[in-house]
mmCIF file of C-alpha atoms in Angstrom:
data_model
loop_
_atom_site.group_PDB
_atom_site.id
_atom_site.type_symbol
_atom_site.label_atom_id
_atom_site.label_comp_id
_atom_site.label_asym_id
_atom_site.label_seq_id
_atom_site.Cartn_x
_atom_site.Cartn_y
_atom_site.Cartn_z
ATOM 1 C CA UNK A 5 -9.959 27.687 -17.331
ATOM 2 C CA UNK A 6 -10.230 28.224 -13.469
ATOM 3 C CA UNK A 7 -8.459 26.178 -11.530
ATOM 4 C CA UNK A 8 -11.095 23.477 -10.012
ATOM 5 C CA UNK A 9 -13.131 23.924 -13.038
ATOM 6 C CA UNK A 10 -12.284 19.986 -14.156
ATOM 7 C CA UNK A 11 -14.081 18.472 -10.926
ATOM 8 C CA UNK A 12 -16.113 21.291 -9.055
ATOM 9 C CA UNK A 13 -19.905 21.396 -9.234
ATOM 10 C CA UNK A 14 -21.670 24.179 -10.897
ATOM 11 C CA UNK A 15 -21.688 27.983 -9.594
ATOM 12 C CA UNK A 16 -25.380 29.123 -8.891
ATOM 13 C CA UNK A 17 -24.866 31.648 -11.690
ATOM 14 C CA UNK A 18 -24.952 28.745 -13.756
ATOM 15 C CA UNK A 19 -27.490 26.713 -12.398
ATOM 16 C CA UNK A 20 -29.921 28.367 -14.559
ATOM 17 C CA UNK A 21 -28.526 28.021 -17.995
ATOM 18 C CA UNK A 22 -28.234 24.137 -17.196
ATOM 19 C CA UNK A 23 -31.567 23.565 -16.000
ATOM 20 C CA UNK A 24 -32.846 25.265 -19.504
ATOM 21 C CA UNK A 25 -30.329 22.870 -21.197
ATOM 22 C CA UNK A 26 -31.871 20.095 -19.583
ATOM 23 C CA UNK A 27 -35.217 20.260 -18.968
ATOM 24 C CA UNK A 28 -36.726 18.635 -22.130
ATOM 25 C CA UNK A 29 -34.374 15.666 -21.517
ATOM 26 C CA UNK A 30 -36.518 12.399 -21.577
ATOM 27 C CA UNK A 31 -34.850 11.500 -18.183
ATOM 28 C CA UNK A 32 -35.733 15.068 -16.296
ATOM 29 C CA UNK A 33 -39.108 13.921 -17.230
ATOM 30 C CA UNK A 34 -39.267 10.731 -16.061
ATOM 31 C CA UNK A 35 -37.892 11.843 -12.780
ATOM 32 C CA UNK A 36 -40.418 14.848 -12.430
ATOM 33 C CA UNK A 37 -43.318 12.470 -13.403
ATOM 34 C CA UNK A 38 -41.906 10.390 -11.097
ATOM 35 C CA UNK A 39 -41.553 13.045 -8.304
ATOM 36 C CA UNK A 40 -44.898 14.986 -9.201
ATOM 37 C CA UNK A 41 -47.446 12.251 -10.439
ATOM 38 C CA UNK A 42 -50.538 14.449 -10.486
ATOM 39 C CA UNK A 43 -48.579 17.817 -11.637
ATOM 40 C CA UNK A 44 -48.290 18.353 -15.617
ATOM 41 C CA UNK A 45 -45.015 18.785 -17.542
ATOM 42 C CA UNK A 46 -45.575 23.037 -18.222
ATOM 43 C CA UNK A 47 -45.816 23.806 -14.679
ATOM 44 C CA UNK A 48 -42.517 21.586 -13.005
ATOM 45 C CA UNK A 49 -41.031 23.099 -16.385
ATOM 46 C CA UNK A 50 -41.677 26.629 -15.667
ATOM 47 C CA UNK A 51 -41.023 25.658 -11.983
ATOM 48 C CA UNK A 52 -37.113 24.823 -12.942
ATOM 49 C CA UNK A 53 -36.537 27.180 -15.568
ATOM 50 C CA UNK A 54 -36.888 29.634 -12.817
ATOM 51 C CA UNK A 55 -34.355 28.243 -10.179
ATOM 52 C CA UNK A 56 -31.206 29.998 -9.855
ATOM 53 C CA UNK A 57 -28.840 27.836 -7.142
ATOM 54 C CA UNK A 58 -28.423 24.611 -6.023
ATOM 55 C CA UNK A 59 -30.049 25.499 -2.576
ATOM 56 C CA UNK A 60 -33.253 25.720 -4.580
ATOM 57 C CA UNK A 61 -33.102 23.067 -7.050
ATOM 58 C CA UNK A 62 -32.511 20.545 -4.353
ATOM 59 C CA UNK A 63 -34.667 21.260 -1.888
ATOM 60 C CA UNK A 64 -37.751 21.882 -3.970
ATOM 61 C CA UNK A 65 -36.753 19.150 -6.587
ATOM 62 C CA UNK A 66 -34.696 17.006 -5.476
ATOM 63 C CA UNK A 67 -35.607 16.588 -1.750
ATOM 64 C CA UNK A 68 -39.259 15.824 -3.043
ATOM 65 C CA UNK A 69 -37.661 13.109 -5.259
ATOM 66 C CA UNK A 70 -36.346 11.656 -2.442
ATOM 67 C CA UNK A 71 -39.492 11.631 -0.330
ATOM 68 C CA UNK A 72 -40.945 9.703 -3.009
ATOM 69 C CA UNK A 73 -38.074 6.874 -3.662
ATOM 70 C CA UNK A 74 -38.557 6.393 0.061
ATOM 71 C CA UNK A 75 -42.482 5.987 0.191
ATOM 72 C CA UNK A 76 -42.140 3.909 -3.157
ATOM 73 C CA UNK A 77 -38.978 1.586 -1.956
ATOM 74 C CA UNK A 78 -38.638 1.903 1.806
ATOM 75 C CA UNK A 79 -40.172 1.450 5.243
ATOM 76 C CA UNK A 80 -38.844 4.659 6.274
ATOM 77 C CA UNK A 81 -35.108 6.229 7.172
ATOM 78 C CA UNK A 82 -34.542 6.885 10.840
ATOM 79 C CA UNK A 83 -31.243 8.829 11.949
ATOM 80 C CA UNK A 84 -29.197 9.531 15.137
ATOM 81 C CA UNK A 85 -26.660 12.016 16.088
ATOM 82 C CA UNK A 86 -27.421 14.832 13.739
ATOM 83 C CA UNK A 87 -28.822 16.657 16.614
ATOM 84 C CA UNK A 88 -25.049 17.049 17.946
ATOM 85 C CA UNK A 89 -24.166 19.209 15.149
ATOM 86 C CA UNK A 90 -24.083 22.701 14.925
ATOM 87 C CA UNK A 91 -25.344 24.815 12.229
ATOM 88 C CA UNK A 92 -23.754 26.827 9.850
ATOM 89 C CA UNK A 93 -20.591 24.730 10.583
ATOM 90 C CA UNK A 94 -18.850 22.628 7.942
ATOM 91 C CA UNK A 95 -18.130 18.823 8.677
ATOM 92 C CA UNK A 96 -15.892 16.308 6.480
ATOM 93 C CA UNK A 97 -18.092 13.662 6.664
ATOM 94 C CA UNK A 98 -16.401 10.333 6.257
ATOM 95 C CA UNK A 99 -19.102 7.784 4.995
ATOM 96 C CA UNK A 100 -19.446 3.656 4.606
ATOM 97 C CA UNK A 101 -20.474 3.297 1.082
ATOM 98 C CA UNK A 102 -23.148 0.916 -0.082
ATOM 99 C CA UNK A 103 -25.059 2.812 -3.264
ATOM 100 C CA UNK A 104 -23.677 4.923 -5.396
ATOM 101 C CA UNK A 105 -26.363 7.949 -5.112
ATOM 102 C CA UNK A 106 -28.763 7.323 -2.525
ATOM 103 C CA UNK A 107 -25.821 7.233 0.419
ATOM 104 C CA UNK A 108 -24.953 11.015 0.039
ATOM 105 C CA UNK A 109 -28.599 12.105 -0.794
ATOM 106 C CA UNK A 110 -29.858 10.576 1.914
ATOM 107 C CA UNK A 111 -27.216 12.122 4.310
ATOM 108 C CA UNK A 112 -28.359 15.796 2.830
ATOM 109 C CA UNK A 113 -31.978 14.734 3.156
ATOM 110 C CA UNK A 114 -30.832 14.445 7.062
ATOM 111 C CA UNK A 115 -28.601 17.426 7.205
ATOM 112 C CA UNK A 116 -31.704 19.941 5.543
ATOM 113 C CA UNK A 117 -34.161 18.578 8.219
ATOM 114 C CA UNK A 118 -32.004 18.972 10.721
ATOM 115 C CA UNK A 119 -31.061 23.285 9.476
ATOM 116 C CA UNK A 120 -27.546 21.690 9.138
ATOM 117 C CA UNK A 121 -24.482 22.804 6.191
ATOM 118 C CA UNK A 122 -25.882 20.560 3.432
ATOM 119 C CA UNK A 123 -22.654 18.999 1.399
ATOM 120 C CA UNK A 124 -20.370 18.797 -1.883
ATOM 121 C CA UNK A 125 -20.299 15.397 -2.402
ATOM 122 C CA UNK A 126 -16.757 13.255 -4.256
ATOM 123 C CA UNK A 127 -18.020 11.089 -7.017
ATOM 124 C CA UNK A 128 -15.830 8.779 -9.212
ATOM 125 C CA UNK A 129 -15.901 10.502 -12.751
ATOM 126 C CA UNK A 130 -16.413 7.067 -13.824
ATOM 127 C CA UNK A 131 -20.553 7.220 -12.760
ATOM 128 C CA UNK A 132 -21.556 10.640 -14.851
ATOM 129 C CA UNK A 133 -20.265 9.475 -18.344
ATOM 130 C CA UNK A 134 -23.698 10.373 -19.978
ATOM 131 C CA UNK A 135 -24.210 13.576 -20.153
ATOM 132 C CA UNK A 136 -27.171 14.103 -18.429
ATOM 133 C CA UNK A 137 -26.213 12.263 -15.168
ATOM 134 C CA UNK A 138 -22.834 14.869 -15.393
ATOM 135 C CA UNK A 139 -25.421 17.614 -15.470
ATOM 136 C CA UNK A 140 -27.478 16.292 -12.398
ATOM 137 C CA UNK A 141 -24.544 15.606 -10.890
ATOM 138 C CA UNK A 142 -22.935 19.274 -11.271
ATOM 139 C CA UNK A 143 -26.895 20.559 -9.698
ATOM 140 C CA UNK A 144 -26.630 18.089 -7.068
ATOM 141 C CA UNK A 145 -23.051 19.949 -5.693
ATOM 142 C CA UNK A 146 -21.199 16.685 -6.473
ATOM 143 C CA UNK A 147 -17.573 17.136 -7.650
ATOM 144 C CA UNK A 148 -15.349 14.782 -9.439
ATOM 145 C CA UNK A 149 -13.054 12.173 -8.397
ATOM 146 C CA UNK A 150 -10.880 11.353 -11.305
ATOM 147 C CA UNK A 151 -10.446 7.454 -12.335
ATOM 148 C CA UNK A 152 -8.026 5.486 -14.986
ATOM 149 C CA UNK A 153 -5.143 7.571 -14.203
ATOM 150 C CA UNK A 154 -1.738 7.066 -14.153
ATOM 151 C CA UNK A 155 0.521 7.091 -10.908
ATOM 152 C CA UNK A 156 1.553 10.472 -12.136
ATOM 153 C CA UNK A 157 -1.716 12.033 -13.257
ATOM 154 C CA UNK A 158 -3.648 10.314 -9.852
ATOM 155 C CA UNK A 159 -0.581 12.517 -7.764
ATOM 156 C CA UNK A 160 -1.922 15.902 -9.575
ATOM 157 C CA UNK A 161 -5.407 14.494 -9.454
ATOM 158 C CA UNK A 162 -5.629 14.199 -5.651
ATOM 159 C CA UNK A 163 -3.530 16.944 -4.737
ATOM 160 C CA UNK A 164 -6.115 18.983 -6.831
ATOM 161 C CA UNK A 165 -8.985 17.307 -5.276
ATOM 162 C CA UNK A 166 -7.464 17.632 -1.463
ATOM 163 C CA UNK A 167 -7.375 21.335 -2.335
ATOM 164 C CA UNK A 168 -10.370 21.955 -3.678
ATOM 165 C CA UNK A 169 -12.246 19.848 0.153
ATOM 166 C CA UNK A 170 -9.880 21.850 1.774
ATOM 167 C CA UNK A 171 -10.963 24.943 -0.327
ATOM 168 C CA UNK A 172 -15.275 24.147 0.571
ATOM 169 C CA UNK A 173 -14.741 22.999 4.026
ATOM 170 C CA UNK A 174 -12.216 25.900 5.683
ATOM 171 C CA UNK A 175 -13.140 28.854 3.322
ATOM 172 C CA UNK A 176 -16.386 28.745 2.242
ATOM 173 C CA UNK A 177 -18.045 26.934 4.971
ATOM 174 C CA UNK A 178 -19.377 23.895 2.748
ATOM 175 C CA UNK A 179 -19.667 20.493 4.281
ATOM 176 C CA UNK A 180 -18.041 17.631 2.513
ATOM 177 C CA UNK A 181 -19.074 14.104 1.908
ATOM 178 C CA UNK A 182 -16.844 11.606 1.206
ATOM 179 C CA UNK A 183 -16.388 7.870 0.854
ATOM 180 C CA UNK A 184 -14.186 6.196 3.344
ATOM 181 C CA UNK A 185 -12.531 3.671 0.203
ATOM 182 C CA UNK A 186 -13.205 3.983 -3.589
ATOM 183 C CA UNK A 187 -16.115 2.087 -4.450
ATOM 184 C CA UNK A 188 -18.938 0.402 -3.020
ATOM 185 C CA UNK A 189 -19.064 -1.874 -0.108
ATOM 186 C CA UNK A 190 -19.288 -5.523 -1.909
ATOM 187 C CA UNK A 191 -18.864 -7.811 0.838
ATOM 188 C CA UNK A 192 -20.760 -5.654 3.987
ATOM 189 C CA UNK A 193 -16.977 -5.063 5.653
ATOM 190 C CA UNK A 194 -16.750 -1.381 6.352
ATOM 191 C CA UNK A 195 -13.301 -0.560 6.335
ATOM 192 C CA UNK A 196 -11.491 2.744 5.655
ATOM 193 C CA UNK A 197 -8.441 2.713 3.050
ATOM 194 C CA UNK A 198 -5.904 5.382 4.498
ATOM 195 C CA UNK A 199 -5.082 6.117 0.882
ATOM 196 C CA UNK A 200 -8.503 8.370 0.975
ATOM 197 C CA UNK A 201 -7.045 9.743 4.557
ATOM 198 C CA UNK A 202 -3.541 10.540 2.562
ATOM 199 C CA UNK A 203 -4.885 12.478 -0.282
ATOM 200 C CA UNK A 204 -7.422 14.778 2.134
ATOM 201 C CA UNK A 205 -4.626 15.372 3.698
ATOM 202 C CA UNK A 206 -2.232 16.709 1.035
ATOM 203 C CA UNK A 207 -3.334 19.928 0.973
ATOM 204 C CA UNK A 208 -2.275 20.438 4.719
ATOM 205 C CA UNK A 209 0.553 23.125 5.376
ATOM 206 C CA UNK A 210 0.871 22.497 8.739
ATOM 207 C CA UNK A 211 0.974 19.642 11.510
ATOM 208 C CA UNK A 212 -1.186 16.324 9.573
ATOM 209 C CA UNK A 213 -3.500 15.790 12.448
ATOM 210 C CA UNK A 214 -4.073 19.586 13.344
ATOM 211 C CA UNK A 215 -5.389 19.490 10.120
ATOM 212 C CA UNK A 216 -7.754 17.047 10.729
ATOM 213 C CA UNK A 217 -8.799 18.473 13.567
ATOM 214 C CA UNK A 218 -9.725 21.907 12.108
ATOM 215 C CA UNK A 219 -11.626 19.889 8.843
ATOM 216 C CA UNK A 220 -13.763 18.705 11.890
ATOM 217 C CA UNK A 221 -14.118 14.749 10.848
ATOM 218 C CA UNK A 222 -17.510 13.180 11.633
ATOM 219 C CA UNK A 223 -17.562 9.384 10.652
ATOM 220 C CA UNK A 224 -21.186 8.226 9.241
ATOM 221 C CA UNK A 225 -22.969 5.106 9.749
ATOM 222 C CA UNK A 226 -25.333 4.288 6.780
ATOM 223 C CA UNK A 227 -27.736 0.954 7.195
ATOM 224 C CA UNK A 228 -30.050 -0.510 4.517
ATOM 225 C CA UNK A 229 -32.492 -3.579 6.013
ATOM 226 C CA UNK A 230 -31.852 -4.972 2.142
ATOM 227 C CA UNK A 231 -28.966 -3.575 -0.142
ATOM 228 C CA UNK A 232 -31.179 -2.758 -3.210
ATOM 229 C CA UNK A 233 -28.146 -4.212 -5.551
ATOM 230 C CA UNK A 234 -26.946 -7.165 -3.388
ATOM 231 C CA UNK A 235 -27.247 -9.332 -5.875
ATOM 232 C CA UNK A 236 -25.714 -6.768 -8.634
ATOM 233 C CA UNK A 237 -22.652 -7.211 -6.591
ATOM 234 C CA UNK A 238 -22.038 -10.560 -7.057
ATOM 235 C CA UNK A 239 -20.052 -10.940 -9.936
ATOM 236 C CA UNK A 240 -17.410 -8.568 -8.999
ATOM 237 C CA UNK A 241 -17.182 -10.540 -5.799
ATOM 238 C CA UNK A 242 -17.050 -13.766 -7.421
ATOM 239 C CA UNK A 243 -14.393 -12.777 -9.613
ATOM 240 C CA UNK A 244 -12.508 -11.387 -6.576
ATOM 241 C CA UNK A 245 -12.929 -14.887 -5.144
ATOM 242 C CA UNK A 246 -11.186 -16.808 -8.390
ATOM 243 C CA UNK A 247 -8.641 -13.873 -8.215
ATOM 244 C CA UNK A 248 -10.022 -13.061 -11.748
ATOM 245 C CA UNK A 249 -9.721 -9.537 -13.116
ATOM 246 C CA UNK A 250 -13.328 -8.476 -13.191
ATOM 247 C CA UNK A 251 -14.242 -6.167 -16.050
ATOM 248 C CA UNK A 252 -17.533 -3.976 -15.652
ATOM 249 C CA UNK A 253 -20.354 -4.230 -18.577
ATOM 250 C CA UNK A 254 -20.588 -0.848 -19.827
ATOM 251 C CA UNK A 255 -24.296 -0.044 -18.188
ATOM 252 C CA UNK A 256 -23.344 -1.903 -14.787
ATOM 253 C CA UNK A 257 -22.794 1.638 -12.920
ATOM 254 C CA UNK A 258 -26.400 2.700 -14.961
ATOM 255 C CA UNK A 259 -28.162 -0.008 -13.941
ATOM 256 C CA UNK A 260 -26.726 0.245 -10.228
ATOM 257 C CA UNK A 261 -27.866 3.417 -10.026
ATOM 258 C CA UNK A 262 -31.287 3.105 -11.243
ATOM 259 C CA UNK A 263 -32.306 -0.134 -8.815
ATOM 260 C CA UNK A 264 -30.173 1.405 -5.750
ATOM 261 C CA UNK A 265 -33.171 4.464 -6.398
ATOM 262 C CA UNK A 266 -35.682 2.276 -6.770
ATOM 263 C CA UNK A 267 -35.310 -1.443 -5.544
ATOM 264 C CA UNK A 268 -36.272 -2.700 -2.060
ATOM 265 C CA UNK A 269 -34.255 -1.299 0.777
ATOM 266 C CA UNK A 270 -36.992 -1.816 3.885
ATOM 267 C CA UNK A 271 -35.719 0.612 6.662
ATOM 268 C CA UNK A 272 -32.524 2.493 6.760
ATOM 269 C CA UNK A 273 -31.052 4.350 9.159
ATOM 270 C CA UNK A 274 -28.083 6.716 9.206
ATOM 271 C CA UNK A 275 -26.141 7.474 12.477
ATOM 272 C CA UNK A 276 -23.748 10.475 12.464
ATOM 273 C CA UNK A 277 -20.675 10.303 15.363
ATOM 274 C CA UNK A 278 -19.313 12.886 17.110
ATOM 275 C CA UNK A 279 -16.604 15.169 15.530
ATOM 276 C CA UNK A 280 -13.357 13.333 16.080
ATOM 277 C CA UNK A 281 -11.379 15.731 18.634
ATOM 278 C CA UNK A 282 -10.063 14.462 21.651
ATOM 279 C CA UNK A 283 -9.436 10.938 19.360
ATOM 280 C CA UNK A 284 -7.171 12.994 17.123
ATOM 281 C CA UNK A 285 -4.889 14.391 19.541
ATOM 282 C CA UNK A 286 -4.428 11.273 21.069
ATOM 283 C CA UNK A 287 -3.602 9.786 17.442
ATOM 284 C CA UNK A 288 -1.059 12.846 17.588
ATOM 285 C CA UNK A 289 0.748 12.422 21.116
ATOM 286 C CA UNK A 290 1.053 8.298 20.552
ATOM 287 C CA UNK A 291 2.144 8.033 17.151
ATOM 288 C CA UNK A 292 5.094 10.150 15.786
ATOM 289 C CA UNK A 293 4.708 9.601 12.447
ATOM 290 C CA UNK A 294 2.154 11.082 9.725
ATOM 291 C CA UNK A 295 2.087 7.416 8.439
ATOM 292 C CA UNK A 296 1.117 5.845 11.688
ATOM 293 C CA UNK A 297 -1.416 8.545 12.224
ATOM 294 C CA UNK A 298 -2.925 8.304 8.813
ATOM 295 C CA UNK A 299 -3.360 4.504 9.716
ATOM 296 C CA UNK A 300 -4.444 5.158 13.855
ATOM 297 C CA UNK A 301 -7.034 7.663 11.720
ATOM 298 C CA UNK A 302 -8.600 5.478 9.480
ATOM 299 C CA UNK A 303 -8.983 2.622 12.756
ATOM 300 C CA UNK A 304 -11.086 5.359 15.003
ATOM 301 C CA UNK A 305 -13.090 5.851 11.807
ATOM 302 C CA UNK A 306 -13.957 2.290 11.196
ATOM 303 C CA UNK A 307 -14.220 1.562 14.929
ATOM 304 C CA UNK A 308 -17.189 4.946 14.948
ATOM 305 C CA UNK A 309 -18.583 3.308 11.577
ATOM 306 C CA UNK A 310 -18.912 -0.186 12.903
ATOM 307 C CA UNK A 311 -20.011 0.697 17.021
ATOM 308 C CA UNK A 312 -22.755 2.980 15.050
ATOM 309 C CA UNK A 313 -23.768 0.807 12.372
ATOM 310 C CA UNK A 314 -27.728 -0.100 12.877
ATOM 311 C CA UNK A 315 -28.109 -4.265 12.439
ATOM 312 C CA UNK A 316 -31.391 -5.387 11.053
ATOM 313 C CA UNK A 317 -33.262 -8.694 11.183
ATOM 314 C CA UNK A 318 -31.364 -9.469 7.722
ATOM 315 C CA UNK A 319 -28.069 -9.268 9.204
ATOM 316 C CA UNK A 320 -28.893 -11.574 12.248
ATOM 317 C CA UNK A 321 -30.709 -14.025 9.516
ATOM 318 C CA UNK A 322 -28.036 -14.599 7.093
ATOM 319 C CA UNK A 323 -25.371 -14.724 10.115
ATOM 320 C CA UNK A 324 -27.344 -17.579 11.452
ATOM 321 C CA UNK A 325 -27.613 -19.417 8.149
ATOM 322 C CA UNK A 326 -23.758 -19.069 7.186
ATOM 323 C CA UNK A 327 -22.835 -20.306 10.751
ATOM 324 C CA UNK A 328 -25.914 -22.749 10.515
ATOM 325 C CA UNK A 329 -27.189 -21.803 13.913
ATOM 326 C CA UNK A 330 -29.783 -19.857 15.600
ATOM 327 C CA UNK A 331 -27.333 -17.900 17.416
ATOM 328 C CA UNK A 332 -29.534 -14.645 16.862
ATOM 329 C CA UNK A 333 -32.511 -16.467 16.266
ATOM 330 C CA UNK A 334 -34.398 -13.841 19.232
ATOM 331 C CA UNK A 335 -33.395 -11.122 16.402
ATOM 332 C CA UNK A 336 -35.855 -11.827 14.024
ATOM 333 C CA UNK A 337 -39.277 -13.137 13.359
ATOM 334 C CA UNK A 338 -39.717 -16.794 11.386
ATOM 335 C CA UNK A 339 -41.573 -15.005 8.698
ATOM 336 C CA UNK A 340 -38.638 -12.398 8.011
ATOM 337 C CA UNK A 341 -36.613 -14.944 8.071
ATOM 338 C CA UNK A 342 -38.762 -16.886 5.087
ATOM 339 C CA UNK A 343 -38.953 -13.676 3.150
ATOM 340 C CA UNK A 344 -35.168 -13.167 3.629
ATOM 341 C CA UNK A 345 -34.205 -16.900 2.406
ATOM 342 C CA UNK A 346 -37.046 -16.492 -0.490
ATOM 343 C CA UNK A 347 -35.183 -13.612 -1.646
ATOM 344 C CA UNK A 348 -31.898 -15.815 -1.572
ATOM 345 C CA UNK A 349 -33.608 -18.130 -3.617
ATOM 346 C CA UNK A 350 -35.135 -15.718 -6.151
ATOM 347 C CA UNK A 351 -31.655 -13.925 -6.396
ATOM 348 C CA UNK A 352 -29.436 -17.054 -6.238
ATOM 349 C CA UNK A 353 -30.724 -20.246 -6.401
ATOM 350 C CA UNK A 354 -29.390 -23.096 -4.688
ATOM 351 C CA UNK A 355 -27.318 -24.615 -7.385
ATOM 352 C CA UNK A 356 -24.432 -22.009 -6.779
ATOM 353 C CA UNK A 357 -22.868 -22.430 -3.255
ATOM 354 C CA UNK A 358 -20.221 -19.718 -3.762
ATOM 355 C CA UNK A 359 -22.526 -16.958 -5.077
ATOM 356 C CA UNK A 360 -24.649 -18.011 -1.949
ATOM 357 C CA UNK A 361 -21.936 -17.671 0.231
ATOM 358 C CA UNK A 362 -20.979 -14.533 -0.778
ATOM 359 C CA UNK A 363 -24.960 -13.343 -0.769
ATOM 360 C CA UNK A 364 -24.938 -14.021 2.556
ATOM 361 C CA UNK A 365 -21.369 -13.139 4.102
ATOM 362 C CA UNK A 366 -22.828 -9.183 3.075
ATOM 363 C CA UNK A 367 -25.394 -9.196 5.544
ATOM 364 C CA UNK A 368 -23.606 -11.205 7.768
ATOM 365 C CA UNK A 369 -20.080 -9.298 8.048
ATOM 366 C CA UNK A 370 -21.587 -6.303 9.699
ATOM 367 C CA UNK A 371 -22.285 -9.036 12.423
ATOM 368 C CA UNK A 372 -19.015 -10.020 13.027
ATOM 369 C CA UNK A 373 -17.791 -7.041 12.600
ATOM 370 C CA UNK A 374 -20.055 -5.477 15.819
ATOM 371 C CA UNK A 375 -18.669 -8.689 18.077
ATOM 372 C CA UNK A 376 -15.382 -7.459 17.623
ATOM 373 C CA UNK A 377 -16.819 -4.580 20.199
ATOM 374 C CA UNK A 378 -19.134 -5.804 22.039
ATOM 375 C CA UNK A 379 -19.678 -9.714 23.146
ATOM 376 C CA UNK A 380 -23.724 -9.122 23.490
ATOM 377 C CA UNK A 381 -25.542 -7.297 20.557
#
C-alpha cells in the first residue's frame, strides 16, 4: 500500500474501472436521470464507461449536474474575484463551510468557468460511509479527512494529511479546498479554528509563514440567500445550547446531503480574496512565535471571509426580527420579508422560542459579524 492510498482520491488510471463498478448503481441513475431528463440510460451509460480521468467525468457529468441543481433549487450563483487568479497556478483555498457538498462543487463550478486549477477537496471520512458516496467521492478528487481518532492516531492522521496538501499544491500543481473548522457552520459565525491552520502546516520544513506564503492562501466567501438545511441544524444547536452531548442519527449526514443538493437556496454567491502575501509577512515580522502566527493567520482569514461575505435580504430580515427593529428594514422588500417569517413558521413554529432564536441568530450573525468592519452596510 502506497503511502496516501488511505485518504487520496482516485488516479485517472482508475477512474475507469470505478465508473464500470458503478454505473448500474440505483443512485448513478437517479443522478443521470436527474442530470439528463430527456437522454436514455444506454447512452449516459456508454457515455461513462468510456471516461478515463476525473477532468472528464466532472466536467461532462458532474458540471452538468450542477447546472441542473441550480436551475431546479436556485435563483442563480454569482461570483467575484476569480478573475484575479492566474491559471495553471495552485491555490489553498480556505473556505466558510455551510453544506457539506455543494460548497466545494460550487467553488470548482467557478474555477472551470473561469480556465482556473480545479481542486482536491478534504472531506470528513465520516460523510462517504456508503459505498457509493466513497466512490463519487474518490471521482470527484475529494480526499479523506480522518474522524473518531485518538490523540495519537489524529497526530499521524494530520501529519499524513498536511503532507499529502502539501504534496497536490507544491508538486503537482493541484489546487486545494479546504474547510476553515471541521464541520458545518451551525450558527452563521464564520470563524477559522487555527487547529486546521496547525495541521496544514505540519508538513513545513522551513520558516511556518514562508510556508504559507508559497501554498499561496486565498480565503473564500460562500453565501446562500436560504441555507437549504437551516432547519436540519437545529438540534445540534439546541443541544449545544443545554450543553447536552448531541449524538447524530445515523442518516443525518445522508439526509444533509441530499436537501443541501436539492432544497431552496435562492441566490448564492461566492467571492474569492486575494492571495494572502503582503498580510503574511506582516503576520511574520510582528509576531515571533509560530503560535501567535498560526492565531494572527486564522484572524486575516476570518476578517477576508467576513469583509467578502455577500448579505441577502434574509440576513437583514431575521437581524431585524431578533433585535425587534427595522434597523435594515431599506434591505428588503415586505413580501420577502413574509416569505422569510412563513418559512420560520413552517420550519419552527411559534411554540419553541429557543429553536426560533437559534433559526434566526444564523441569518442574523453574518450581520453582526459585517458591523464589526464597517458601521454602514
Amino acid at each position: 500500500m502506497q503511502k496516501f492510498d488511505a485518504i487520496r482520491p482516485f488516479y485517472d488510471s482508475e477512474i475507469n474501472e470505478a465508473l464500470h463498478a458503478v454505473v448500474n448503481h440505483p443512485m448513478m441513475k437517479t443522478m443521470m436521470n436527474f442530470t439528463f431528463p430527456e437522454v436514455d440510460d444506454e447512452v449516459w451509460k456508454d457515455q461513462l464507461k468510456k471516461t478515463h480521468s476525473i477532468r472528464d467525468f466532472q466536467c461532462n457529468f458532474i458540471y452538468n449536474t450542477i447546472q441542473k441543481v441550480l436551475e431546479k433549487s436556485s435563483e442563480g450563483l454569482t461570483t467575484s474575484g476569480f478573475e484575479k487568479l492566474e491559471p495553471n497556478t495552485s491555490y489553498l483555498f480556505i473556505s466558510n463551510h455551510r453544506d457539506i457538498l455543494l460548497d466545494t462543487t460550487l467553488l470548482n463550478v467557478c474555477l472551470f468557468e473561469h480556465g482556473l486549477v480545479m481542486t482536491a477537496s478534504a472531506i470528513g471520512d465520516n460523510l462517504v460511509k456508503k459505498a457509493f458516496l466513497s466512490t463519487l467521492a474518490k471521482l470527484n478528487r475529494n480526499f479523506l479527512v480522518l474522524r473518531g481518532l485518538s490523540p495519537r492516531e489524529m497526530l499521524q492522521s494530520s501529519k499524513l494529511l498536511s503532507e499529502y496538501m502539501g504534496k497536490l499544491l507544491l508538486r503537482e500543481n493541484r489546487s486545494v479546498w479546504i474547510a476553515q473548522k471541521e464541520g458545518r457552520t451551525k450558527d452563521g459565525n464564520d470563524e477559522t479554528n487555527p487547529g486546521v491552520l496547525k495541521m496544514i502546516g505540519m508538513a513545513s520544513d522551513e520558516d511556518l509563514m514562508s510556508y504559507f506564503k508559497k501554498l499561496k492562501v486565498v480565503p473564500v466567501s460562500i453565501s446562500y440567500e436560504y441555507d437549504p438545511t437551516d432547519v436540519l441544524k437545529m438540534p445540534q444547536l439546541m443541544a449545544e445550547a443545554n450543553n447536552e452531548v448531541y449524538i447524530k442519527d445515523k442518516n443525518e449526514d445522508f439526509m444533509n446531503i441530499i436537501s443541501g443538493i436539492m432544497g431552496t437556496k435562492k441566490r448564492i454567491h461566492i467571492s474569492v480574496g486575494d492571495v494572502l502575501d503582503t498580510e503574511i509577512d506582516q503576520i511574520a515580522a510582528e509576531n515571533d512565535n509560530a503560535n501567535k502566527q498560526i492565531q494572527a493567520l486564522a484572524q486575516t482569514i476570518d476578517d477576508v471571509i467576513l469583509k467578502n461575505y455577500q448579505l441577502w435580504p434574509t440576513n437583514f430580515i431575521a437581524y431585524d426580527i431578533l433585535n425587534e427593529t427595522d434597523r435594515f428594514a431599506d434591505k428588503y422588500k415586505e413580501s420577502e420579508k413574509q416569505l422569510f417569517e412563513r418559512r420560520l413558521e413552517m420550519r419552527i413554529g411559534s411554540d419553541n422560542p429557543v429553536t426560533r432564536q437559534g433559526f434566526l441568530a444564523m441569518y442574523a450573525n453574518p450581520v453582526v459579524n459585517k458591523l464589526k468592519y464597517q458601521d454602514v452596510i
